[in-house]
Amino acid sequence: MTKIAVFASGRGSNFRTIHQKIKEGYLACEIAVLISDNSKAGSLEFARQNHIPTFTIVPKEYPTSEAFGKLLLQILTDHQVEYVLLAGYLKMIPENVVDHYENRMLNIHPALLPAFGGKGMYGMRVHQAVFDSGDQISGVTVHFVNNEYDAGPILLQKAVDIRHCKSPEEIAEKILTIEHKTYSEAVKILLEKNIQVKGKRVFFDD
Ligand code: GRF
């Protein structure tokens, strides 16, 4: 069975959805390890309850990004991880890990990249910016991770009509439901399709 790792800093609703989709048989893989930087993350609690090995690693406790990356790579190798999913993970992934998992590491972003992305654009900040912009359409982006925040090749995007949303919170709620569906769909593509990445463009057969 293909082994994946999930990285999560917070509540972990995307992580729980992926776990559920595996249980239902929609995704043919196994979550071999959950990595967090936050000992209070809800995702850690859920992983423990479901007997998924967990590691809490605080990047700033390592002298360099490379040292932090070496430790991550050691854990991922020990657990025979083929693919990595970032699900609300707020720290920068070290370059040595990004390079090792080139086109094998996904992130989900709660807007239509390249708009409303980049350093510091996460959580409610994204939805607030979308709300303030007056845009009538937002969405979800699942992309491969490269060495820039939110800028890797896009695997899957879904648009969401937010015309009737009266607050950033309403946008967040509407987007989150679509995130769960889209991330599961993207992981299925990652596991089952022959994917080709040419520059920023991603190709696979439907
Ligand atoms: C999601 O909105 C995701 O797009 C973003 O962080 C949030 C994580 O939510 N990257 P959860 O922890 O999966 O509930």
PDB file of N, CA and C and ligand atoms in Angstrom, residues 10-15 87-88 107-110 176 179, ligand 1:
ATOM      1  N   GLY A  10      -2.890  22.696  12.575  1.00  0.00           N
ATOM      2  CA  GLY A  10      -4.090  23.137  13.300  1.00  0.00           C
ATOM      3  C   GLY A  10      -5.142  22.067  13.501  1.00  0.00           C
ATOM      4  N   ARG A  11      -6.402  22.483  13.255  1.00  0.00           N
ATOM      5  CA  ARG A  11      -7.532  21.604  13.619  1.00  0.00           C
ATOM      6  C   ARG A  11      -7.548  20.309  12.823  1.00  0.00           C
ATOM      7  N   GLY A  12      -7.103  20.345  11.565  1.00  0.00           N
ATOM      8  CA  GLY A  12      -6.929  19.103  10.815  1.00  0.00           C
ATOM      9  C   GLY A  12      -8.179  18.542  10.160  1.00  0.00           C
ATOM     10  N   SER A  13      -9.084  19.427   9.701  1.00  0.00           N
ATOM     11  CA  SER A  13     -10.293  18.878   9.062  1.00  0.00           C
ATOM     12  C   SER A  13      -9.966  18.239   7.706  1.00  0.00           C
ATOM     13  N   ASN A  14      -8.993  18.782   7.003  1.00  0.00           N
ATOM     14  CA  ASN A  14      -8.601  18.143   5.731  1.00  0.00           C
ATOM     15  C   ASN A  14      -7.932  16.796   6.000  1.00  0.00           C
ATOM     16  N   PHE A  15      -7.117  16.730   7.018  1.00  0.00           N
ATOM     17  CA  PHE A  15      -6.474  15.474   7.419  1.00  0.00           C
ATOM     18  C   PHE A  15      -7.540  14.423   7.768  1.00  0.00           C
ATOM     19  N   ALA A  87      -1.566  19.964   4.971  1.00  0.00           N
ATOM     20  CA  ALA A  87      -2.987  20.238   5.222  1.00  0.00           C
ATOM     21  C   ALA A  87      -3.073  21.232   6.372  1.00  0.00           C
ATOM     22  N   GLY A  88      -2.940  22.518   6.005  1.00  0.00           N
ATOM     23  CA  GLY A  88      -2.945  23.539   7.049  1.00  0.00           C
ATOM     24  C   GLY A  88      -1.634  23.545   7.820  1.00  0.00           C
ATOM     25  N   ASN A 107      -0.063  20.846  -1.521  1.00  0.00           N
ATOM     26  CA  ASN A 107      -0.601  21.768  -0.517  1.00  0.00           C
ATOM     27  C   ASN A 107      -1.990  22.193  -0.971  1.00  0.00           C
ATOM     28  N   ILE A 108      -2.847  22.495   0.005  1.00  0.00           N
ATOM     29  CA  ILE A 108      -4.158  23.049  -0.355  1.00  0.00           C
ATOM     30  C   ILE A 108      -4.248  24.477   0.146  1.00  0.00           C
ATOM     31  N   HIS A 109      -4.792  25.332  -0.726  1.00  0.00           N
ATOM     32  CA  HIS A 109      -4.914  26.756  -0.390  1.00  0.00           C
ATOM     33  C   HIS A 109      -6.377  27.168  -0.591  1.00  0.00           C
ATOM     34  N   PRO A 110      -6.944  27.934   0.366  1.00  0.00           N
ATOM     35  CA  PRO A 110      -8.375  28.229   0.291  1.00  0.00           C
ATOM     36  C   PRO A 110      -8.736  29.442  -0.562  1.00  0.00           C
ATOM     37  N   LEU A 176     -14.523  25.670   2.859  1.00  0.00           N
ATOM     38  CA  LEU A 176     -13.986  24.489   3.552  1.00  0.00           C
ATOM     39  C   LEU A 176     -14.639  23.191   3.055  1.00  0.00           C
ATOM     40  N   GLU A 179     -13.058  22.421  -0.097  1.00  0.00           N
ATOM     41  CA  GLU A 179     -11.666  21.971   0.133  1.00  0.00           C
ATOM     42  C   GLU A 179     -11.614  20.471   0.373  1.00  0.00           C
TER      43      GLU A 179
HETATM   44  C1  GRF B   1      -7.442  25.097   5.174  1.00  0.00           C
HETATM   45  O1  GRF B   1      -8.269  26.195   4.894  1.00  0.00           O
HETATM   46  C2  GRF B   1      -6.366  24.957   4.122  1.00  0.00           C
HETATM   47  O2  GRF B   1      -6.761  25.381   2.863  1.00  0.00           O
HETATM   48  C3  GRF B   1      -5.286  25.867   4.635  1.00  0.00           C
HETATM   49  O3  GRF B   1      -5.334  25.739   6.039  1.00  0.00           O
HETATM   50  C4  GRF B   1      -6.635  25.333   6.441  1.00  0.00           C
HETATM   51  C5  GRF B   1      -6.480  24.088   7.240  1.00  0.00           C
HETATM   52  O4  GRF B   1      -7.693  23.633   7.782  1.00  0.00           O
HETATM   53  N1  GRF B   1      -4.023  25.559   4.041  1.00  0.00           N
HETATM   54  P1  GRF B   1      -7.738  22.239   8.494  1.00  0.00           P
HETATM   55  O5  GRF B   1      -6.643  22.246   9.567  1.00  0.00           O
HETATM   56  O6  GRF B   1      -7.503  21.182   7.460  1.00  0.00           O
HETATM   57  O7  GRF B   1      -9.107  22.143   9.105  1.00  0.00           O
END
